[in-house]
């Protein structure tokens, strides 16, 4: 083959490879890079906007305390809002927020638990809100940060603390990933609303559904980028593997019409989980909509679960 012919033959695959790398880099930045604002909710959730802002306004009226971790380390400085119970209580819920949200976006759940007599801690995860971090870890680094939040609750509220871990969407996956850690005895139960099985499966699912792109080669390249920037491969970020080590009572909640984190992920997480477990699939609920469809029913189910494992 002549030199020109060889160059021409090589040009197309090289160009394709380069384009794939560029696209994967853009995908990584789109999905993993922090944003310093909370994106608008989807159009189908706009009908809940007035109720959402009413909960946020309620939160703003509370005697909120600012809690911090690593305050002298700018790269790892984390911030949370703490809402004390109406009357002194040894029960605290740590609420883990969703993707590109922050603690304030969980005001509705804070209101619910506050009315149930709990202290409420609302962290901003790494890469979100007022906390540091260039990238979103999808629960993997956050699970370790939450261990420190747990320690702070115990330090401030006493060794007789009883702690609930609660999260929705990415937050649901975060508390699922925490289930496999060596948790203090003060952590009594876990409630995970619409958490995914793993970030690798979730990314592959959304690539196909939203962008009509295959898992290969994009997910492996994104995983390699993440290994370089965050220190771990996407295959490490698994709720399923962590749930296999769970020992605590865990309550799974999931909308039957969820197409963002499909219900087969709920079933896979549920099957993997060790320890006492319950599951509630909410009819007609889309992603993270279970509370909003019927707040009273949601509170009733949560209360029933907690009363079984955290009696008054």
PDB file of C-alpha atoms in Angstrom:
ATOM      1  CA  UNK A   1       0.000   0.000   0.000  1.00  0.00           C
ATOM      2  CA  UNK A   2       1.291   3.438  -0.906  1.00  0.00           C
ATOM      3  CA  UNK A   3       1.959   5.989   1.804  1.00  0.00           C
ATOM      4  CA  UNK A   4      -1.040   8.166   0.856  1.00  0.00           C
ATOM      5  CA  UNK A   5      -3.317   5.146   0.842  1.00  0.00           C
ATOM      6  CA  UNK A   6      -2.084   4.037   4.245  1.00  0.00           C
ATOM      7  CA  UNK A   7      -2.643   7.485   5.719  1.00  0.00           C
ATOM      8  CA  UNK A   8      -6.131   7.623   4.273  1.00  0.00           C
ATOM      9  CA  UNK A   9      -6.925   4.191   5.694  1.00  0.00           C
ATOM     10  CA  UNK A  10      -5.766   5.256   9.150  1.00  0.00           C
ATOM     11  CA  UNK A  11      -7.452   8.651   9.096  1.00  0.00           C
ATOM     12  CA  UNK A  12     -11.026   7.433   9.563  1.00  0.00           C
ATOM     13  CA  UNK A  13     -10.502   5.235  12.663  1.00  0.00           C
ATOM     14  CA  UNK A  14      -8.226   7.857  14.226  1.00  0.00           C
ATOM     15  CA  UNK A  15     -10.845  10.548  13.644  1.00  0.00           C
ATOM     16  CA  UNK A  16     -13.554   8.291  15.060  1.00  0.00           C
ATOM     17  CA  UNK A  17     -11.463   7.492  18.127  1.00  0.00           C
ATOM     18  CA  UNK A  18     -10.734  11.185  18.697  1.00  0.00           C
ATOM     19  CA  UNK A  19     -14.417  12.085  18.341  1.00  0.00           C
ATOM     20  CA  UNK A  20     -15.335   9.361  20.850  1.00  0.00           C
ATOM     21  CA  UNK A  21     -12.814  10.696  23.371  1.00  0.00           C
ATOM     22  CA  UNK A  22     -14.118  14.251  22.954  1.00  0.00           C
ATOM     23  CA  UNK A  23     -17.725  13.086  23.324  1.00  0.00           C
ATOM     24  CA  UNK A  24     -16.845  11.048  26.432  1.00  0.00           C
ATOM     25  CA  UNK A  25     -15.111  14.046  28.006  1.00  0.00           C
ATOM     26  CA  UNK A  26     -18.181  16.193  27.349  1.00  0.00           C
ATOM     27  CA  UNK A  27     -20.408  13.468  28.775  1.00  0.00           C
ATOM     28  CA  UNK A  28     -18.259  13.249  31.894  1.00  0.00           C
ATOM     29  CA  UNK A  29     -18.347  16.997  32.467  1.00  0.00           C
ATOM     30  CA  UNK A  30     -22.103  17.107  31.867  1.00  0.00           C
ATOM     31  CA  UNK A  31     -22.836  14.303  34.310  1.00  0.00           C
ATOM     32  CA  UNK A  32     -20.093  14.610  36.940  1.00  0.00           C
ATOM     33  CA  UNK A  33     -18.999  18.254  37.107  1.00  0.00           C
ATOM     34  CA  UNK A  34     -20.587  20.292  39.864  1.00  0.00           C
ATOM     35  CA  UNK A  35     -23.071  23.048  39.097  1.00  0.00           C
ATOM     36  CA  UNK A  36     -23.541  25.973  41.435  1.00  0.00           C
ATOM     37  CA  UNK A  37     -27.297  26.161  41.043  1.00  0.00           C
ATOM     38  CA  UNK A  38     -30.227  23.779  41.391  1.00  0.00           C
ATOM     39  CA  UNK A  39     -31.604  22.997  37.921  1.00  0.00           C
ATOM     40  CA  UNK A  40     -35.328  23.379  37.350  1.00  0.00           C
ATOM     41  CA  UNK A  41     -37.353  20.267  37.959  1.00  0.00           C
ATOM     42  CA  UNK A  42     -38.917  18.406  35.049  1.00  0.00           C
ATOM     43  CA  UNK A  43     -42.081  19.745  33.456  1.00  0.00           C
ATOM     44  CA  UNK A  44     -44.263  17.015  34.947  1.00  0.00           C
ATOM     45  CA  UNK A  45     -43.166  18.051  38.464  1.00  0.00           C
ATOM     46  CA  UNK A  46     -43.946  21.765  38.016  1.00  0.00           C
ATOM     47  CA  UNK A  47     -47.437  21.169  39.400  1.00  0.00           C
ATOM     48  CA  UNK A  48     -45.815  20.687  42.811  1.00  0.00           C
ATOM     49  CA  UNK A  49     -43.881  23.983  42.686  1.00  0.00           C
ATOM     50  CA  UNK A  50     -46.133  25.918  45.076  1.00  0.00           C
ATOM     51  CA  UNK A  51     -46.050  23.125  47.636  1.00  0.00           C
ATOM     52  CA  UNK A  52     -42.278  22.775  47.247  1.00  0.00           C
ATOM     53  CA  UNK A  53     -41.663  26.468  47.913  1.00  0.00           C
ATOM     54  CA  UNK A  54     -44.006  26.386  50.897  1.00  0.00           C
ATOM     55  CA  UNK A  55     -41.785  23.706  52.441  1.00  0.00           C
ATOM     56  CA  UNK A  56     -38.655  25.722  51.635  1.00  0.00           C
ATOM     57  CA  UNK A  57     -40.188  28.797  53.256  1.00  0.00           C
ATOM     58  CA  UNK A  58     -41.014  26.686  56.306  1.00  0.00           C
ATOM     59  CA  UNK A  59     -37.361  25.615  56.504  1.00  0.00           C
ATOM     60  CA  UNK A  60     -36.219  29.239  56.334  1.00  0.00           C
ATOM     61  CA  UNK A  61     -38.374  30.032  59.373  1.00  0.00           C
ATOM     62  CA  UNK A  62     -36.804  27.334  61.524  1.00  0.00           C
ATOM     63  CA  UNK A  63     -33.967  27.895  64.033  1.00  0.00           C
ATOM     64  CA  UNK A  64     -31.499  26.285  61.640  1.00  0.00           C
ATOM     65  CA  UNK A  65     -27.938  25.620  62.792  1.00  0.00           C
ATOM     66  CA  UNK A  66     -24.980  25.465  60.431  1.00  0.00           C
ATOM     67  CA  UNK A  67     -22.901  22.332  60.889  1.00  0.00           C
ATOM     68  CA  UNK A  68     -19.551  21.801  59.182  1.00  0.00           C
ATOM     69  CA  UNK A  69     -16.923  19.172  58.445  1.00  0.00           C
ATOM     70  CA  UNK A  70     -13.283  19.880  57.583  1.00  0.00           C
ATOM     71  CA  UNK A  71     -13.757  23.609  58.069  1.00  0.00           C
ATOM     72  CA  UNK A  72     -10.028  24.311  57.731  1.00  0.00           C
ATOM     73  CA  UNK A  73      -9.649  22.259  54.546  1.00  0.00           C
ATOM     74  CA  UNK A  74     -11.039  24.265  51.629  1.00  0.00           C
ATOM     75  CA  UNK A  75     -11.003  21.330  49.215  1.00  0.00           C
ATOM     76  CA  UNK A  76     -13.003  19.114  51.579  1.00  0.00           C
ATOM     77  CA  UNK A  77     -15.116  21.624  53.477  1.00  0.00           C
ATOM     78  CA  UNK A  78     -18.675  20.306  53.867  1.00  0.00           C
ATOM     79  CA  UNK A  79     -21.767  22.110  55.129  1.00  0.00           C
ATOM     80  CA  UNK A  80     -25.119  20.973  56.509  1.00  0.00           C
ATOM     81  CA  UNK A  81     -28.250  22.525  57.989  1.00  0.00           C
ATOM     82  CA  UNK A  82     -29.488  21.145  61.283  1.00  0.00           C
ATOM     83  CA  UNK A  83     -33.084  21.594  62.405  1.00  0.00           C
ATOM     84  CA  UNK A  84     -33.597  20.666  66.069  1.00  0.00           C
ATOM     85  CA  UNK A  85     -36.783  18.894  67.057  1.00  0.00           C
ATOM     86  CA  UNK A  86     -39.626  20.879  68.616  1.00  0.00           C
ATOM     87  CA  UNK A  87     -38.803  19.333  71.967  1.00  0.00           C
ATOM     88  CA  UNK A  88     -35.523  17.745  73.000  1.00  0.00           C
ATOM     89  CA  UNK A  89     -35.165  14.408  71.236  1.00  0.00           C
ATOM     90  CA  UNK A  90     -32.536  11.692  70.925  1.00  0.00           C
ATOM     91  CA  UNK A  91     -33.876  10.764  67.476  1.00  0.00           C
ATOM     92  CA  UNK A  92     -32.201  12.270  64.412  1.00  0.00           C
ATOM     93  CA  UNK A  93     -32.694  11.674  60.700  1.00  0.00           C
ATOM     94  CA  UNK A  94     -29.888  12.409  58.253  1.00  0.00           C
ATOM     95  CA  UNK A  95     -31.439  13.284  54.892  1.00  0.00           C
ATOM     96  CA  UNK A  96     -29.448  12.709  51.693  1.00  0.00           C
ATOM     97  CA  UNK A  97     -30.471  14.829  48.701  1.00  0.00           C
ATOM     98  CA  UNK A  98     -30.697  14.031  45.011  1.00  0.00           C
ATOM     99  CA  UNK A  99     -28.525  14.691  41.982  1.00  0.00           C
ATOM    100  CA  UNK A 100     -27.591  18.369  41.573  1.00  0.00           C
ATOM    101  CA  UNK A 101     -29.763  19.293  44.529  1.00  0.00           C
ATOM    102  CA  UNK A 102     -28.765  20.339  48.046  1.00  0.00           C
ATOM    103  CA  UNK A 103     -30.049  20.026  51.579  1.00  0.00           C
ATOM    104  CA  UNK A 104     -32.652  22.728  51.076  1.00  0.00           C
ATOM    105  CA  UNK A 105     -34.293  20.800  48.233  1.00  0.00           C
ATOM    106  CA  UNK A 106     -35.244  18.183  50.832  1.00  0.00           C
ATOM    107  CA  UNK A 107     -37.302  20.642  52.878  1.00  0.00           C
ATOM    108  CA  UNK A 108     -40.494  18.621  52.404  1.00  0.00           C
ATOM    109  CA  UNK A 109     -38.919  15.536  53.977  1.00  0.00           C
ATOM    110  CA  UNK A 110     -37.423  17.700  56.730  1.00  0.00           C
ATOM    111  CA  UNK A 111     -40.913  18.988  57.483  1.00  0.00           C
ATOM    112  CA  UNK A 112     -42.303  15.448  57.619  1.00  0.00           C
ATOM    113  CA  UNK A 113     -39.638  14.145  59.994  1.00  0.00           C
ATOM    114  CA  UNK A 114     -39.763  17.326  62.095  1.00  0.00           C
ATOM    115  CA  UNK A 115     -43.489  16.748  62.631  1.00  0.00           C
ATOM    116  CA  UNK A 116     -42.662  13.184  63.658  1.00  0.00           C
ATOM    117  CA  UNK A 117     -40.447  14.541  66.441  1.00  0.00           C
ATOM    118  CA  UNK A 118     -37.022  14.126  64.850  1.00  0.00           C
ATOM    119  CA  UNK A 119     -33.990  16.341  64.707  1.00  0.00           C
ATOM    120  CA  UNK A 120     -33.133  16.742  61.025  1.00  0.00           C
ATOM    121  CA  UNK A 121     -29.678  17.049  59.449  1.00  0.00           C
ATOM    122  CA  UNK A 122     -29.585  18.230  55.816  1.00  0.00           C
ATOM    123  CA  UNK A 123     -26.069  17.955  54.351  1.00  0.00           C
ATOM    124  CA  UNK A 124     -24.951  19.454  51.042  1.00  0.00           C
ATOM    125  CA  UNK A 125     -23.003  16.638  49.376  1.00  0.00           C
ATOM    126  CA  UNK A 126     -19.603  17.108  47.730  1.00  0.00           C
ATOM    127  CA  UNK A 127     -19.961  19.064  44.521  1.00  0.00           C
ATOM    128  CA  UNK A 128     -23.313  20.477  45.633  1.00  0.00           C
ATOM    129  CA  UNK A 129     -24.664  23.553  47.367  1.00  0.00           C
ATOM    130  CA  UNK A 130     -22.327  25.206  49.842  1.00  0.00           C
ATOM    131  CA  UNK A 131     -20.014  22.197  50.144  1.00  0.00           C
ATOM    132  CA  UNK A 132     -16.676  21.935  48.336  1.00  0.00           C
ATOM    133  CA  UNK A 133     -15.862  19.559  45.529  1.00  0.00           C
ATOM    134  CA  UNK A 134     -15.326  19.858  41.780  1.00  0.00           C
ATOM    135  CA  UNK A 135     -17.160  16.670  40.888  1.00  0.00           C
ATOM    136  CA  UNK A 136     -20.215  14.669  41.915  1.00  0.00           C
ATOM    137  CA  UNK A 137     -19.406  11.256  43.373  1.00  0.00           C
ATOM    138  CA  UNK A 138     -22.926   9.785  43.066  1.00  0.00           C
ATOM    139  CA  UNK A 139     -22.833   8.610  46.657  1.00  0.00           C
ATOM    140  CA  UNK A 140     -19.485   6.847  46.686  1.00  0.00           C
ATOM    141  CA  UNK A 141     -17.357   9.452  48.433  1.00  0.00           C
ATOM    142  CA  UNK A 142     -20.468  10.826  50.119  1.00  0.00           C
ATOM    143  CA  UNK A 143     -20.978   7.568  52.037  1.00  0.00           C
ATOM    144  CA  UNK A 144     -17.728   8.244  53.883  1.00  0.00           C
ATOM    145  CA  UNK A 145     -18.630  11.873  54.519  1.00  0.00           C
ATOM    146  CA  UNK A 146     -21.920  10.721  56.026  1.00  0.00           C
ATOM    147  CA  UNK A 147     -20.005   8.548  58.472  1.00  0.00           C
ATOM    148  CA  UNK A 148     -18.512  11.795  59.760  1.00  0.00           C
ATOM    149  CA  UNK A 149     -21.948  13.431  59.899  1.00  0.00           C
ATOM    150  CA  UNK A 150     -23.115  10.455  61.972  1.00  0.00           C
ATOM    151  CA  UNK A 151     -20.179  10.930  64.344  1.00  0.00           C
ATOM    152  CA  UNK A 152     -21.039  14.613  64.675  1.00  0.00           C
ATOM    153  CA  UNK A 153     -24.660  13.810  65.538  1.00  0.00           C
ATOM    154  CA  UNK A 154     -23.487  11.406  68.237  1.00  0.00           C
ATOM    155  CA  UNK A 155     -20.938  13.916  69.553  1.00  0.00           C
ATOM    156  CA  UNK A 156     -23.462  16.760  69.734  1.00  0.00           C
ATOM    157  CA  UNK A 157     -26.614  14.882  70.727  1.00  0.00           C
ATOM    158  CA  UNK A 158     -25.163  12.130  72.891  1.00  0.00           C
ATOM    159  CA  UNK A 159     -24.327   8.445  72.816  1.00  0.00           C
ATOM    160  CA  UNK A 160     -28.003   7.563  73.296  1.00  0.00           C
ATOM    161  CA  UNK A 161     -28.811   8.997  69.845  1.00  0.00           C
ATOM    162  CA  UNK A 162     -30.990   6.939  67.520  1.00  0.00           C
ATOM    163  CA  UNK A 163     -30.280   7.744  63.878  1.00  0.00           C
ATOM    164  CA  UNK A 164     -32.237   7.136  60.675  1.00  0.00           C
ATOM    165  CA  UNK A 165     -30.532   7.356  57.277  1.00  0.00           C
ATOM    166  CA  UNK A 166     -32.938   8.612  54.614  1.00  0.00           C
ATOM    167  CA  UNK A 167     -32.343   9.525  50.973  1.00  0.00           C
ATOM    168  CA  UNK A 168     -34.096  10.048  47.657  1.00  0.00           C
ATOM    169  CA  UNK A 169     -32.750   9.280  44.154  1.00  0.00           C
ATOM    170  CA  UNK A 170     -28.965   9.783  44.342  1.00  0.00           C
ATOM    171  CA  UNK A 171     -29.558  10.191  48.069  1.00  0.00           C
ATOM    172  CA  UNK A 172     -31.374   6.862  48.116  1.00  0.00           C
ATOM    173  CA  UNK A 173     -28.355   5.237  46.496  1.00  0.00           C
ATOM    174  CA  UNK A 174     -26.076   7.038  48.965  1.00  0.00           C
ATOM    175  CA  UNK A 175     -27.786   5.555  52.028  1.00  0.00           C
ATOM    176  CA  UNK A 176     -27.877   2.164  50.275  1.00  0.00           C
ATOM    177  CA  UNK A 177     -24.115   2.423  49.804  1.00  0.00           C
ATOM    178  CA  UNK A 178     -23.751   3.388  53.457  1.00  0.00           C
ATOM    179  CA  UNK A 179     -25.502   0.158  54.415  1.00  0.00           C
ATOM    180  CA  UNK A 180     -22.343  -1.803  53.646  1.00  0.00           C
ATOM    181  CA  UNK A 181     -20.148   0.278  55.926  1.00  0.00           C
ATOM    182  CA  UNK A 182     -19.290  -0.362  59.557  1.00  0.00           C
ATOM    183  CA  UNK A 183     -21.967   1.863  61.041  1.00  0.00           C
ATOM    184  CA  UNK A 184     -22.151   2.890  64.705  1.00  0.00           C
ATOM    185  CA  UNK A 185     -24.775   1.147  66.840  1.00  0.00           C
ATOM    186  CA  UNK A 186     -26.699   4.411  67.033  1.00  0.00           C
ATOM    187  CA  UNK A 187     -27.758   4.011  63.380  1.00  0.00           C
ATOM    188  CA  UNK A 188     -30.988   2.038  63.602  1.00  0.00           C
ATOM    189  CA  UNK A 189     -32.672   2.024  60.194  1.00  0.00           C
ATOM    190  CA  UNK A 190     -32.315   3.036  56.535  1.00  0.00           C
ATOM    191  CA  UNK A 191     -34.986   4.368  54.157  1.00  0.00           C
ATOM    192  CA  UNK A 192     -34.048   4.509  50.467  1.00  0.00           C
ATOM    193  CA  UNK A 193     -36.427   6.136  47.989  1.00  0.00           C
ATOM    194  CA  UNK A 194     -35.751   5.372  44.279  1.00  0.00           C
ATOM    195  CA  UNK A 195     -32.025   4.661  44.550  1.00  0.00           C
ATOM    196  CA  UNK A 196     -30.143   3.152  41.609  1.00  0.00           C
ATOM    197  CA  UNK A 197     -28.246  -0.153  41.567  1.00  0.00           C
ATOM    198  CA  UNK A 198     -24.925   1.282  40.410  1.00  0.00           C
ATOM    199  CA  UNK A 199     -23.743   4.393  38.626  1.00  0.00           C
ATOM    200  CA  UNK A 200     -22.429   2.234  35.781  1.00  0.00           C
ATOM    201  CA  UNK A 201     -25.862   0.689  35.163  1.00  0.00           C
ATOM    202  CA  UNK A 202     -27.625   4.018  35.626  1.00  0.00           C
ATOM    203  CA  UNK A 203     -25.334   5.823  33.193  1.00  0.00           C
ATOM    204  CA  UNK A 204     -25.651   3.054  30.591  1.00  0.00           C
ATOM    205  CA  UNK A 205     -29.441   3.084  30.985  1.00  0.00           C
ATOM    206  CA  UNK A 206     -29.725   6.863  30.563  1.00  0.00           C
ATOM    207  CA  UNK A 207     -27.289   6.914  27.641  1.00  0.00           C
ATOM    208  CA  UNK A 208     -29.545   4.525  25.772  1.00  0.00           C
ATOM    209  CA  UNK A 209     -32.843   6.089  26.829  1.00  0.00           C
ATOM    210  CA  UNK A 210     -32.011   9.779  26.490  1.00  0.00           C
ATOM    211  CA  UNK A 211     -29.219   9.897  23.907  1.00  0.00           C
ATOM    212  CA  UNK A 212     -29.641   6.590  22.016  1.00  0.00           C
ATOM    213  CA  UNK A 213     -25.981   5.791  22.635  1.00  0.00           C
ATOM    214  CA  UNK A 214     -24.513   2.385  23.496  1.00  0.00           C
ATOM    215  CA  UNK A 215     -22.752   1.555  26.750  1.00  0.00           C
ATOM    216  CA  UNK A 216     -19.552   0.723  24.868  1.00  0.00           C
ATOM    217  CA  UNK A 217     -17.285   2.593  24.366  1.00  0.00           C
ATOM    218  CA  UNK A 218     -18.649   5.594  26.275  1.00  0.00           C
ATOM    219  CA  UNK A 219     -19.151   4.173  29.776  1.00  0.00           C
ATOM    220  CA  UNK A 220     -15.687   2.517  29.927  1.00  0.00           C
ATOM    221  CA  UNK A 221     -14.025   5.777  28.783  1.00  0.00           C
ATOM    222  CA  UNK A 222     -16.029   7.843  31.280  1.00  0.00           C
ATOM    223  CA  UNK A 223     -15.048   5.323  33.950  1.00  0.00           C
ATOM    224  CA  UNK A 224     -11.364   5.749  33.036  1.00  0.00           C
ATOM    225  CA  UNK A 225     -11.728   9.554  33.211  1.00  0.00           C
ATOM    226  CA  UNK A 226     -13.320   9.226  36.649  1.00  0.00           C
ATOM    227  CA  UNK A 227     -10.515   6.940  37.821  1.00  0.00           C
ATOM    228  CA  UNK A 228      -8.038   9.630  36.821  1.00  0.00           C
ATOM    229  CA  UNK A 229      -9.957  12.493  38.477  1.00  0.00           C
ATOM    230  CA  UNK A 230     -11.687  10.883  41.450  1.00  0.00           C
ATOM    231  CA  UNK A 231      -9.568   7.803  42.113  1.00  0.00           C
ATOM    232  CA  UNK A 232     -12.062   5.025  41.402  1.00  0.00           C
ATOM    233  CA  UNK A 233     -13.779   3.294  38.494  1.00  0.00           C
ATOM    234  CA  UNK A 234     -17.542   3.541  37.994  1.00  0.00           C
ATOM    235  CA  UNK A 235     -17.812  -0.205  38.592  1.00  0.00           C
ATOM    236  CA  UNK A 236     -16.811   0.479  42.207  1.00  0.00           C
ATOM    237  CA  UNK A 237     -19.945   2.596  42.804  1.00  0.00           C
ATOM    238  CA  UNK A 238     -22.517  -0.092  43.554  1.00  0.00           C
ATOM    239  CA  UNK A 239     -25.538  -0.057  45.845  1.00  0.00           C
ATOM    240  CA  UNK A 240     -26.040  -3.769  45.169  1.00  0.00           C
ATOM    241  CA  UNK A 241     -22.616  -4.799  46.458  1.00  0.00           C
ATOM    242  CA  UNK A 242     -22.954  -2.619  49.555  1.00  0.00           C
ATOM    243  CA  UNK A 243     -26.458  -3.925  50.306  1.00  0.00           C
ATOM    244  CA  UNK A 244     -25.119  -7.478  50.402  1.00  0.00           C
ATOM    245  CA  UNK A 245     -23.326  -6.443  53.616  1.00  0.00           C
ATOM    246  CA  UNK A 246     -26.309  -4.684  55.166  1.00  0.00           C
ATOM    247  CA  UNK A 247     -27.466  -5.712  58.647  1.00  0.00           C
ATOM    248  CA  UNK A 248     -29.982  -2.965  59.423  1.00  0.00           C
ATOM    249  CA  UNK A 249     -33.727  -2.815  58.783  1.00  0.00           C
ATOM    250  CA  UNK A 250     -34.148  -1.128  55.406  1.00  0.00           C
ATOM    251  CA  UNK A 251     -37.254   0.248  53.686  1.00  0.00           C
ATOM    252  CA  UNK A 252     -37.235   0.606  49.900  1.00  0.00           C
ATOM    253  CA  UNK A 253     -39.651   3.064  48.247  1.00  0.00           C
ATOM    254  CA  UNK A 254     -40.008   3.379  44.473  1.00  0.00           C
ATOM    255  CA  UNK A 255     -42.498   4.761  41.968  1.00  0.00           C
ATOM    256  CA  UNK A 256     -43.980   2.139  39.670  1.00  0.00           C
ATOM    257  CA  UNK A 257     -43.776   4.555  36.718  1.00  0.00           C
ATOM    258  CA  UNK A 258     -40.196   5.655  37.316  1.00  0.00           C
ATOM    259  CA  UNK A 259     -38.366   5.762  33.983  1.00  0.00           C
ATOM    260  CA  UNK A 260     -35.315   7.620  35.291  1.00  0.00           C
ATOM    261  CA  UNK A 261     -34.344   4.925  37.786  1.00  0.00           C
ATOM    262  CA  UNK A 262     -36.419   2.002  36.496  1.00  0.00           C
ATOM    263  CA  UNK A 263     -38.224  -0.294  38.916  1.00  0.00           C
ATOM    264  CA  UNK A 264     -36.047  -3.275  37.978  1.00  0.00           C
ATOM    265  CA  UNK A 265     -33.293  -1.512  39.897  1.00  0.00           C
ATOM    266  CA  UNK A 266     -35.521  -1.489  42.981  1.00  0.00           C
ATOM    267  CA  UNK A 267     -36.033  -5.241  42.690  1.00  0.00           C
ATOM    268  CA  UNK A 268     -32.316  -5.872  42.178  1.00  0.00           C
ATOM    269  CA  UNK A 269     -31.433  -3.769  45.230  1.00  0.00           C
ATOM    270  CA  UNK A 270     -34.136  -5.451  47.304  1.00  0.00           C
ATOM    271  CA  UNK A 271     -32.964  -8.950  46.398  1.00  0.00           C
ATOM    272  CA  UNK A 272     -29.359  -8.032  47.238  1.00  0.00           C
ATOM    273  CA  UNK A 273     -30.127  -6.523  50.645  1.00  0.00           C
ATOM    274  CA  UNK A 274     -29.393  -8.514  53.759  1.00  0.00           C
ATOM    275  CA  UNK A 275     -31.108  -7.681  57.027  1.00  0.00           C
ATOM    276  CA  UNK A 276     -34.813  -7.081  57.670  1.00  0.00           C
ATOM    277  CA  UNK A 277     -36.348  -5.373  54.634  1.00  0.00           C
ATOM    278  CA  UNK A 278     -39.591  -3.926  53.371  1.00  0.00           C
ATOM    279  CA  UNK A 279     -40.606  -2.586  49.961  1.00  0.00           C
ATOM    280  CA  UNK A 280     -43.329  -0.175  48.849  1.00  0.00           C
ATOM    281  CA  UNK A 281     -43.937   0.368  45.148  1.00  0.00           C
ATOM    282  CA  UNK A 282     -46.063   3.470  44.748  1.00  0.00           C
ATOM    283  CA  UNK A 283     -48.696   3.210  41.979  1.00  0.00           C
ATOM    284  CA  UNK A 284     -48.625   6.009  39.372  1.00  0.00           C
ATOM    285  CA  UNK A 285     -45.504   7.630  40.874  1.00  0.00           C
ATOM    286  CA  UNK A 286     -42.701   8.688  38.539  1.00  0.00           C
ATOM    287  CA  UNK A 287     -39.138   9.359  39.675  1.00  0.00           C
ATOM    288  CA  UNK A 288     -38.958  10.909  43.167  1.00  0.00           C
ATOM    289  CA  UNK A 289     -42.708  11.608  43.034  1.00  0.00           C
ATOM    290  CA  UNK A 290     -43.884   9.188  45.712  1.00  0.00           C
ATOM    291  CA  UNK A 291     -44.034  11.845  48.440  1.00  0.00           C
ATOM    292  CA  UNK A 292     -45.654  14.460  46.251  1.00  0.00           C
ATOM    293  CA  UNK A 293     -48.502  12.263  45.042  1.00  0.00           C
ATOM    294  CA  UNK A 294     -49.774  11.787  48.583  1.00  0.00           C
ATOM    295  CA  UNK A 295     -47.703  13.236  51.444  1.00  0.00           C
ATOM    296  CA  UNK A 296     -50.040  11.793  54.093  1.00  0.00           C
ATOM    297  CA  UNK A 297     -49.761   8.256  52.690  1.00  0.00           C
ATOM    298  CA  UNK A 298     -45.989   8.624  52.412  1.00  0.00           C
ATOM    299  CA  UNK A 299     -45.704   9.693  56.050  1.00  0.00           C
ATOM    300  CA  UNK A 300     -48.004   6.855  57.098  1.00  0.00           C
ATOM    301  CA  UNK A 301     -45.790   4.237  55.431  1.00  0.00           C
ATOM    302  CA  UNK A 302     -42.591   5.757  56.840  1.00  0.00           C
ATOM    303  CA  UNK A 303     -44.114   5.981  60.322  1.00  0.00           C
ATOM    304  CA  UNK A 304     -45.261   2.346  60.178  1.00  0.00           C
ATOM    305  CA  UNK A 305     -41.774   1.193  59.247  1.00  0.00           C
ATOM    306  CA  UNK A 306     -40.045   3.265  61.909  1.00  0.00           C
ATOM    307  CA  UNK A 307     -42.504   2.284  64.626  1.00  0.00           C
ATOM    308  CA  UNK A 308     -41.557  -1.353  64.030  1.00  0.00           C
ATOM    309  CA  UNK A 309     -37.834  -0.777  64.498  1.00  0.00           C
ATOM    310  CA  UNK A 310     -37.672   2.477  66.508  1.00  0.00           C
ATOM    311  CA  UNK A 311     -40.532   2.321  68.997  1.00  0.00           C
ATOM    312  CA  UNK A 312     -41.166   5.412  71.091  1.00  0.00           C
TER     313      UNK A 312
END
